[in-house]
Each structure stands twice: as C-alpha cells, then as structure tokens.
Coordinates of C-alpha atoms in Angstrom, one line a residue:
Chain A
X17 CA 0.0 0.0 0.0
X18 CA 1.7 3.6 -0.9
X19 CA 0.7 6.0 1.8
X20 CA 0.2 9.7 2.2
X21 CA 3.3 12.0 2.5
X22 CA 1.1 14.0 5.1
X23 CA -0.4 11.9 7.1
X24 CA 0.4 8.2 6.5
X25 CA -3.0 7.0 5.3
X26 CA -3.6 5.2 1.7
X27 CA -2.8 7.2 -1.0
X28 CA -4.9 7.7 -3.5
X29 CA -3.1 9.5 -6.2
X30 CA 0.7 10.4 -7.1
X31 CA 1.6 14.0 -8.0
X32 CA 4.7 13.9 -9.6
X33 CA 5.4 17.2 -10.3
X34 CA 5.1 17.6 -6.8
X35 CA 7.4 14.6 -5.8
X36 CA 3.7 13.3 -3.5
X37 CA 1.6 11.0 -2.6
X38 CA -1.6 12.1 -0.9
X39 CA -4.7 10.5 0.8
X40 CA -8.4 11.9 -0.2
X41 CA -8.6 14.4 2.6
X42 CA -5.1 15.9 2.3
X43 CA -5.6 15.6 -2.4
X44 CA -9.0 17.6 -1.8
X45 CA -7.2 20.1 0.6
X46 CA -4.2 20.3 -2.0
X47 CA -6.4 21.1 -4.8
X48 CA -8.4 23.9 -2.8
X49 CA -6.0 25.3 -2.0
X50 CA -4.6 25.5 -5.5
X51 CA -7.5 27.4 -6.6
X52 CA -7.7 29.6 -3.9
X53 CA -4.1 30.7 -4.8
X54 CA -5.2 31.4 -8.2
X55 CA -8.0 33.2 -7.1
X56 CA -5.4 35.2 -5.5
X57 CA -2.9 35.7 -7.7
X58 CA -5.2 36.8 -10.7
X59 CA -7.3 39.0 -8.7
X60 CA -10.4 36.5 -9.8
X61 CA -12.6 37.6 -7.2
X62 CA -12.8 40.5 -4.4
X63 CA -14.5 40.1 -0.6
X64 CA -18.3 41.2 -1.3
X65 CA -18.6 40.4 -4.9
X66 CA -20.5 38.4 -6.7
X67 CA -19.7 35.3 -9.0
X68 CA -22.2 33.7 -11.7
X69 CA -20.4 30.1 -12.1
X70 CA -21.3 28.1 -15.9
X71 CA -21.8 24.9 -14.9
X72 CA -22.5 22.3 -17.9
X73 CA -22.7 18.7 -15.9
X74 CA -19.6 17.7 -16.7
X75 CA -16.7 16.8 -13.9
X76 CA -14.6 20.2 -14.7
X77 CA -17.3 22.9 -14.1
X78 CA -19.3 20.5 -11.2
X79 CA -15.4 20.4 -9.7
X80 CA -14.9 24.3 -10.0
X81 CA -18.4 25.2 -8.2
X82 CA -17.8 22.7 -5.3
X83 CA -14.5 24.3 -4.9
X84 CA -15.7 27.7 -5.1
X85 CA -18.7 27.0 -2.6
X86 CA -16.2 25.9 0.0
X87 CA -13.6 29.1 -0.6
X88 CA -16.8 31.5 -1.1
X89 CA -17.7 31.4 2.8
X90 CA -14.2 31.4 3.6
X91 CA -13.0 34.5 1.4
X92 CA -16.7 36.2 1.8
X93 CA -17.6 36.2 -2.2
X94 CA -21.5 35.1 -3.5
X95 CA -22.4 32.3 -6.1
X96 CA -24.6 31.7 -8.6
X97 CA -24.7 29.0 -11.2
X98 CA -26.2 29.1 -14.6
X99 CA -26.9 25.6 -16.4
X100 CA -27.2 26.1 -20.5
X101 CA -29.7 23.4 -21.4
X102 CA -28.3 23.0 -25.1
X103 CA -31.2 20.6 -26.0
X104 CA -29.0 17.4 -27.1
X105 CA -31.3 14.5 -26.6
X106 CA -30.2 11.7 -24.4
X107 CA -27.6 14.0 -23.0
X108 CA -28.6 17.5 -21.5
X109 CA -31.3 15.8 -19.8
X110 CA -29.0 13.9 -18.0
X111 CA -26.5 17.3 -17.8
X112 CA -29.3 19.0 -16.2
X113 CA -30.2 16.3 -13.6
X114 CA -26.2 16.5 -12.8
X115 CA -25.8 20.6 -12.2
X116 CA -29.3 19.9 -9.8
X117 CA -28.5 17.5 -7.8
X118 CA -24.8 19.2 -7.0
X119 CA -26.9 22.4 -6.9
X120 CA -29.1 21.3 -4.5
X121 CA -26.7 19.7 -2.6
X122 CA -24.9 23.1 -2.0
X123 CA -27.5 25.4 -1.5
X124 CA -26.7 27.4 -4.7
X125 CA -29.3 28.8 -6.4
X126 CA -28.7 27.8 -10.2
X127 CA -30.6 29.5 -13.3
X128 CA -31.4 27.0 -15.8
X129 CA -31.3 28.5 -19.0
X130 CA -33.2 26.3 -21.8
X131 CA -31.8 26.5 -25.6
X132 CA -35.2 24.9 -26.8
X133 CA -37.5 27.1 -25.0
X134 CA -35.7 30.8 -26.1
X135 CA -35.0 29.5 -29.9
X136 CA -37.3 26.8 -30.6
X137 CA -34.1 24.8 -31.3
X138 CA -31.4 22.7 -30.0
X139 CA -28.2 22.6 -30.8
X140 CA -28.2 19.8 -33.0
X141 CA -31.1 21.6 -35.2
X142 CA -28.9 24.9 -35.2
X143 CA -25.9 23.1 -36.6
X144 CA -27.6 20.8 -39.2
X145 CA -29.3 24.2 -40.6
X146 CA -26.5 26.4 -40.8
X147 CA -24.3 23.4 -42.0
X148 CA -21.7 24.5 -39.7
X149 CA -19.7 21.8 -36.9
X150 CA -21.8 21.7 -33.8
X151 CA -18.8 22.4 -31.5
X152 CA -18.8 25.6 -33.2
X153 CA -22.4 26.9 -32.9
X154 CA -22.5 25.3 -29.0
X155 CA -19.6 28.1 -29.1
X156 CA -21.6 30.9 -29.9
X157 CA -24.8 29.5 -28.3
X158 CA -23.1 29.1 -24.5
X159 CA -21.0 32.4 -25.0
X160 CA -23.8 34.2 -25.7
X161 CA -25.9 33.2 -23.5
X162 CA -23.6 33.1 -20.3
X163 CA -22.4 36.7 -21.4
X164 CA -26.2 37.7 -21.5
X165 CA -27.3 35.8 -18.1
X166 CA -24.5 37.0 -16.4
X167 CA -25.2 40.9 -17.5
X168 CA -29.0 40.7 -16.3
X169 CA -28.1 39.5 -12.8
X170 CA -25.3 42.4 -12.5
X171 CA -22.8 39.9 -11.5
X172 CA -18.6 41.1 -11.2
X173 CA -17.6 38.1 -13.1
X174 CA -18.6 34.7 -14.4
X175 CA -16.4 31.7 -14.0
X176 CA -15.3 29.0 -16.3
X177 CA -14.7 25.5 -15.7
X178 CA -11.8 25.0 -18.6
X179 CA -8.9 23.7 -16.8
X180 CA -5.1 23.4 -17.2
X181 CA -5.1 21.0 -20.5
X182 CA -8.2 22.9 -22.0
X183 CA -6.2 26.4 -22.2
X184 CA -2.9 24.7 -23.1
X185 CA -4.9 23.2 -25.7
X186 CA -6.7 26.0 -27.0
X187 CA -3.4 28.6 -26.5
X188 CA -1.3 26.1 -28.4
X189 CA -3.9 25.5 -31.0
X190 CA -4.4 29.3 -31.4
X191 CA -0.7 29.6 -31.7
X192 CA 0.1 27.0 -34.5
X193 CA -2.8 28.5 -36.6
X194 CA -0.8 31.8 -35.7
X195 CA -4.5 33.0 -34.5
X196 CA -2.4 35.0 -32.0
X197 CA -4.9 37.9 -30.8
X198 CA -7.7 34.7 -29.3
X199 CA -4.6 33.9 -26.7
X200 CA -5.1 37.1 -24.5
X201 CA -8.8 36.0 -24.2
X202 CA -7.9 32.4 -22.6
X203 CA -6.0 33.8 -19.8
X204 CA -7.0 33.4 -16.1
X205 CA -9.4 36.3 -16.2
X206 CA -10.4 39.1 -18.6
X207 CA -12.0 42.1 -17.9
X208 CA -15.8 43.2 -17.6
X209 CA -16.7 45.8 -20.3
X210 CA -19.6 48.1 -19.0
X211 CA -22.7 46.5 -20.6
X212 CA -21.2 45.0 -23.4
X213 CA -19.7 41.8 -21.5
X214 CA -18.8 40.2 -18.2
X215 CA -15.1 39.3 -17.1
X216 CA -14.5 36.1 -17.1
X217 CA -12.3 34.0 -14.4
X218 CA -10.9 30.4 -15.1
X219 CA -10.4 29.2 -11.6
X220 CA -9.0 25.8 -12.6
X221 CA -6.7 27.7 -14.7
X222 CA -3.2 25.6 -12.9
X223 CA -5.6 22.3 -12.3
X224 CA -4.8 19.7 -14.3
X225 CA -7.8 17.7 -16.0
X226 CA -6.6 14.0 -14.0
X227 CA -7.0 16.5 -10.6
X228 CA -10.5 17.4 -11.4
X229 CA -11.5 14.2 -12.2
X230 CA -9.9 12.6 -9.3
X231 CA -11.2 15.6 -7.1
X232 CA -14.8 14.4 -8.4
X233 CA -14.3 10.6 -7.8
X234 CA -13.0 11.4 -4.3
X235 CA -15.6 13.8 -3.1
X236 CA -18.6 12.2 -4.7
X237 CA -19.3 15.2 -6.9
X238 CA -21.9 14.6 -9.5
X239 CA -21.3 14.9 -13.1
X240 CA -22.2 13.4 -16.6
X241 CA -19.5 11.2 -17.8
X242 CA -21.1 10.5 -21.0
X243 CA -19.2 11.3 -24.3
X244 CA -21.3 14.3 -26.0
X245 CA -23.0 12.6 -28.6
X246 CA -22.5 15.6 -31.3
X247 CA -18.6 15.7 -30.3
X248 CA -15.9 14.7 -33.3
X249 CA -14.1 11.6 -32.6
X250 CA -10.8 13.2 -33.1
X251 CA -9.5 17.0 -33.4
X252 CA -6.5 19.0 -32.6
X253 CA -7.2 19.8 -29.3
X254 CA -7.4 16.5 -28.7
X255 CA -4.2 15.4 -29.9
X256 CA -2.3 18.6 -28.8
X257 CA -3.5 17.4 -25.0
X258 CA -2.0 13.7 -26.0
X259 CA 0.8 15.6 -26.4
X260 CA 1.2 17.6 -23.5
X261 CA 0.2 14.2 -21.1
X262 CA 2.9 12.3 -22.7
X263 CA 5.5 15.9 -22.0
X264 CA 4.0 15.7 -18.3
X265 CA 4.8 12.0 -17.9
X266 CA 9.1 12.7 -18.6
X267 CA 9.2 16.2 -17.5
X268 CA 6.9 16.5 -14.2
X269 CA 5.5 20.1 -14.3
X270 CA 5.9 21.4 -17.7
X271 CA 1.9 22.4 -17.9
X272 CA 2.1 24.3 -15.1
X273 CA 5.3 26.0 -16.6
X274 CA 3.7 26.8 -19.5
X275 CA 0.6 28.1 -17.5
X276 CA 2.5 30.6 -15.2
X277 CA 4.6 31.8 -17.9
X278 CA 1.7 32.2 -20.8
X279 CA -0.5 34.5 -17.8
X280 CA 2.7 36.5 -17.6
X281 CA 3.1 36.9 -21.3
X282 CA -0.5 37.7 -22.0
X283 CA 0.2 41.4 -22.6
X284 CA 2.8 40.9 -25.2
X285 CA 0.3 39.1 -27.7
X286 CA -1.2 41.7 -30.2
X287 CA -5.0 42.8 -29.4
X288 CA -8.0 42.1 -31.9
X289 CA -7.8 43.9 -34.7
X290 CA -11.4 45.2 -35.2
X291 CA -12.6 47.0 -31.9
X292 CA -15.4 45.8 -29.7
X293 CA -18.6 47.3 -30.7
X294 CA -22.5 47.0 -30.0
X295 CA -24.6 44.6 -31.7
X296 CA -27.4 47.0 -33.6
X297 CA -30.2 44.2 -32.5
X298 CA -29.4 43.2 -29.0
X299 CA -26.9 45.5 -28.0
X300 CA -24.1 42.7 -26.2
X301 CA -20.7 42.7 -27.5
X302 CA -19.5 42.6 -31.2
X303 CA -16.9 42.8 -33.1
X304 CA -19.3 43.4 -36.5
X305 CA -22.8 45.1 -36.9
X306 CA -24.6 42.1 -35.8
X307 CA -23.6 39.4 -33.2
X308 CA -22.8 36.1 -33.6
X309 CA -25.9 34.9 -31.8
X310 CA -27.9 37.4 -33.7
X311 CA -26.6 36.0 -37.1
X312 CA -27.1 32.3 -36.1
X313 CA -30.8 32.7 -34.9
X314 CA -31.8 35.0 -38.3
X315 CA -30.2 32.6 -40.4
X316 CA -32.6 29.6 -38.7
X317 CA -35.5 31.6 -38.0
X318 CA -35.6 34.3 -40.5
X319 CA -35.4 36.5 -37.3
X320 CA -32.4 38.0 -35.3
X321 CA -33.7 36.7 -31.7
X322 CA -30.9 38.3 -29.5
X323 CA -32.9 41.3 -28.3
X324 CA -36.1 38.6 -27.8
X325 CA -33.7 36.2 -25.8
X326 CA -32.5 38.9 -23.5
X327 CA -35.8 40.2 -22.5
X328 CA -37.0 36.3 -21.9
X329 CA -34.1 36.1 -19.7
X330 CA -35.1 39.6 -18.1
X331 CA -38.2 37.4 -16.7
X332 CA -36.3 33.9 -15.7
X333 CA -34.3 35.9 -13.5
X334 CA -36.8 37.8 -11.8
X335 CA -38.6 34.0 -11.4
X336 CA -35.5 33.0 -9.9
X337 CA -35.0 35.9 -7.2
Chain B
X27 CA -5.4 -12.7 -14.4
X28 CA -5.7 -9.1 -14.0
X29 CA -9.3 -8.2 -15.7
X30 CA -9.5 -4.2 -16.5
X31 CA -12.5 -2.4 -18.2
X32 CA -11.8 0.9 -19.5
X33 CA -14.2 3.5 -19.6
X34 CA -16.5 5.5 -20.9
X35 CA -16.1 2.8 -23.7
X36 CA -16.8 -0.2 -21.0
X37 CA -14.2 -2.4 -23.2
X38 CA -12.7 -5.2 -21.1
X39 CA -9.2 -6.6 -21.4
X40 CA -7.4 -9.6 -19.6
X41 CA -3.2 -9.6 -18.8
X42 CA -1.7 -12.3 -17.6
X43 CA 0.8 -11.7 -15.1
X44 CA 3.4 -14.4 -13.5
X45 CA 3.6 -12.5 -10.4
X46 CA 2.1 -9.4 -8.5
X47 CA 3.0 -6.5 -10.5
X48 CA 3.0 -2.6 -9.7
X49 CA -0.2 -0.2 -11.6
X50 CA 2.4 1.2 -14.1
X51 CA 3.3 -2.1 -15.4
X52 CA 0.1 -2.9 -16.6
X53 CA -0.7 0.4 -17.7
X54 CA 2.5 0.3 -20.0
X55 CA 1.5 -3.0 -21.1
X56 CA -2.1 -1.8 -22.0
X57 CA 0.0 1.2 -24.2
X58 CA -1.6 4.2 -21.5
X59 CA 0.1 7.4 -19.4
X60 CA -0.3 7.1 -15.9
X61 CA -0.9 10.9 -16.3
X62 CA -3.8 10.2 -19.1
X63 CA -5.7 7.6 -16.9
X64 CA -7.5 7.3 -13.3
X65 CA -7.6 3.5 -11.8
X66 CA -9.4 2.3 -9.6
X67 CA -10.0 -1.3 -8.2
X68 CA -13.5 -1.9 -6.7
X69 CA -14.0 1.7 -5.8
X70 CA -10.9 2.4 -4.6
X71 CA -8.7 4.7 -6.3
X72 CA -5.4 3.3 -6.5
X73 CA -2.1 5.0 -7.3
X74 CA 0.2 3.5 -10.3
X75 CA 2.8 2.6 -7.9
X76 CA 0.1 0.3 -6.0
X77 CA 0.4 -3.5 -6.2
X78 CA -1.6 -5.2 -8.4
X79 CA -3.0 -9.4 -8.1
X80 CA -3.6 -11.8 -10.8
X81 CA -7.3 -11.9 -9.6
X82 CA -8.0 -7.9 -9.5
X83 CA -10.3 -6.3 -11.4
X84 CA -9.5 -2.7 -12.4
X85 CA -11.3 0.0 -13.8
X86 CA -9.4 2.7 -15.9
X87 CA -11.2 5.9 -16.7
X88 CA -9.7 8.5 -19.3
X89 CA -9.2 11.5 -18.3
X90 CA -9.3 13.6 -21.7
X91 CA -13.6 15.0 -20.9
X92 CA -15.8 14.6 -24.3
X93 CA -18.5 16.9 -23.2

C-alpha cells in the first residue's frame, strides 16, 4: 500500500510534479488550496462580490463550483450558477439532472437556462441548418448566453470551468494556426466591459484535467461522464492534450510552466484587430454590426432573436429571485 | 489474471501476469500514461505505484472529458 506524504493514510493519487503521494482528505485540501491561490494571484474575485459560475454537468465545471462554494464562505464572495440546457437528446437531460443534484446539494441557487424554449431549437437543429460543426455553434450558443445571463443578474464576473489542459490546448492550438490575438482572451481572467460583457475568471486555470476528475471521484461530486453525442471523434485539441500528457509524464510540471509563464506573457500578444462594438439588434458585445448569436438565430428563423432572448431572460431571472 | 475495463467505452481486457506487478506495469503493457488515466479497483482509487493481483479487477477511466 503507498501512503500519504502528510499523514500516513492510503494514498490515492501520485503528484509527480510535486514529488507526493496524498490520501483523499489531504488531495482535496491540496487542490483547494490550488484554486484559492489562483484566485489570489489573478485578482479573480474580491470580498463582497459576486460570481455567476457556468456549470455544464460535466466533472470540470461540477469540480470548480464545489471548490468555489467551499472558498466562497471562507473569502466572503457570493455564487450563482447558470446551467445552459443546449437541448441534445439523451444527453442534457442527464447534464441538467447533474448541475441539480450538486446544486441542491450546496444550496446554490442555479438559473437554468433552456436553448429549446428561447430558440425553438437545439443545438443539434442549429448546426444541421447552418451546415456549420456543432462544436462551433454550442460556441456561440453558450458564449452568448452566459455573457447575457451574467449581465442581467449584474454579477462582477462569471467563472469558467476549462482547466489546465483545456487552455494549453486551446493557446497552443491558437498559436500554430498563428491566431495570436484569441490567446489574451484564454487567460486566467479578462475584464468586464460596461454592458457589453462580463469578465470572465478560469479558476481551474493551474488544475490539471486528471485532478478534477480525481477531485470528483473522491468527493462524490456529481457529473455526466457521457461522451457528447454531437462531439468529433478526433480534433487537434485533442491530440495537442495527447501531447502535453505524454510531456508531463518525462518532465513533471511542464503544464504548469507553461501556465505561469503564458498569464505573464499575455500582454505581449497583439490585441484584436477590429474593436469591440455593440450589436445594432441586442446590443451585447460585437466585433461586426450584428452578433454572432444574432446572425445564427436569423439565419434559422428568419429573425435576429438576441434582443427577444435577452428580455426572456429579463423574466427567468426575476422568477428565480 | 488481471481483468480491467476501460471507460467510458466499457471495453474489457485480460493480462496475464506471472507474479504481483505494480499499476504502471500494466498500464504500459495496456499502451496508456499514468498521467492520461484514473484507476481504480473496486472503488478504490489506486495509485500506479500500488500492487496489483492476478485476480483484481480494475477500472481505468480517461481523463481527456468529451462533453
């Protein structure tokens, strides 16, 4: 039996970048305290403020709001989570009974926001009409809508549940295509721009994908293990995080590395080049006339629904409080 | 035998070992990272420098999400 470096109980994982072997009580402490450093170090949240946390039913995001509703009482911050029903049949139902039952299980009030009910379509539908890869339009569709949600209920920030081998996989993605101004926007946190968009904070930004899920095995956090049925089989994000977990395995540490150095570098990598705007219908961010979200819907429905969608959120929210 | 299902996929495989072996032996024997996989036996999560018998039965999860 290997035992704990801390305490001498079983140990249930090995961290070897950090040369350990920790039981479940002392892994769980480990890892909450990880966040809470980051939460720190990138000025993620202030005492008093208040934090909408996306939460999508699967072990990342149901990992980030059970560590956040633990640090929240401790460093005096206020949660709320918002659950985008994307309408994939035989999966969100089963995402939705997920983000409830943790929900419930913290006393978190969470906003269920339903794809089907504000477009009269799923995400499936969107992406077979447009004729454009469903990852892409669940892009736009969850943006969007967190962006929106999280503007109506006046919140400081929303957080994100992408974790270390997400960003290094979307950074180094970004930087082979040379797509070099989307870098800045994968950082820990960006900034709130007054009505147009919410700052967002990746709290898991220095935990490793193998810590969340062993952080949700331990702690018996619910979450939807299913493969998303509308998900390619294979991508470069994929193989790029192959990559990095074979680097990991001969050179303990080298993500977190990376992930120290890139939030330090952030700066230097060149700004979009078209400035943020309005959208003319619904009036959230843009970097053209017309929104993404406001494009998508008109294209399905003949209709740009963003202003529609806003104002049906208007009422969810006041249902909620 | 060592009998190991790997999920989400649920498929099973069965190595023959002559003797108790560590985790990381039969993990390099299946082809997988001990940084890309979870294991756990019953439901116990086990580290890859545990022991493992010839009559376990092990469960490896991937840890790359699909959702």
């Amino acid at each position: 039996m290997v035992k704990c470096k801390l305490c001498g109980e079983r140990a249930v994982v090995k961290i070897r970048y950090a040369k350990t072997y920790l039981c479940p009580k002392h892994f769980t402490e480990f890892i909450e305290r990880k966040v809470k450093k980051s939460l720190i170090r990138y000025r993620m949240v202030s005492r008093g403020s208040k934090m909408a946390v996306a939460i999508s039913g699967g072990k990342d995001s149901a990992v980030m709001l059970h560590v956040l509703s633990k640090l929240s009482k401790d460093m005096g911050f206020n949660l709320i989570a918002i659950h985008i029903d994307l309408g994939i049949e035989g999966y969100s139902e089963k995402c939705v009974d997920a983000v409830l039952s943790l929900t419930s299980s913290l006393g978190i009030k969470c906003l269920v926001v339903r794809l089907k009910d504000l477009v009269g379509r799923g995400v499936g539908d969107l992406a077979r009409i447009t004729k454009r890869p469903p990852c892409s339009v669940c892009g736009i569709v969850k943006r969007y809508l967190i962006n929106a949600v999280s503007i109506e209920l006046g919140v400081d920030a929303v957080a994100l549940g992408h974790n270390a081998d997400d960003i290094i996989a979307y950074t180094f993605k970004s930087f082979m295509l040379q797509d070099l101004e989307s870098i800045p926007k994968l950082g820990p946190k960006t900034e709130s721009i007054d009505d147009l968009a919410v700052g967002r904070v990746r709290p898991l930004y220095e935990v490793y994908e193998r810590e969340t899920l062993i952080y949700a095995l331990v702690n018996k956090v619910p979450f939807v293990q299913d493969r998303c049925p509308l998900m390619p089989r294979k991508s470069l994000e994929f193989k790029i995080k192959d990559v990095f977990t074979d680097l990991e395995y001969s050179m303990p540490g080298i993500k977190l590395s990376y992930l120290k150095n890139l939030a330090k570098r952030l700066s230097d990598y060149p700004k979009p080049g078209t400035p943020v705007r309005s959208c003319g219908v619904c009036g959230l961010i843009s970097s053209e006339p017309k929104c993404g979200f406001c494009k998508l819907t008109e294209r399905v429905t003949g209709r740009a629904l963003g202003k529609e969608v806003r104002d049906r959120l208007k009422s969810l929210i006041i249902n909620l409080v | 035998m060592v009998k190991v299902i790997i999920l989400p996929n649920g498929d099973e495989v069965s190595i023959k070992f002559s003797r108790p072996v560590r985790l990381i032996n039969v993990l390099k024997e299946l082809g997988f990272n001990p940084e890309g996989v979870v294991a756990l036996r019953g439901d116990e999560l086990i580290t890859e420098d545990d022991v493992v018998s010839d009559d376990d039965l092990l469960k490896l999860i991937k840890v790359r999400s699909f959702g």
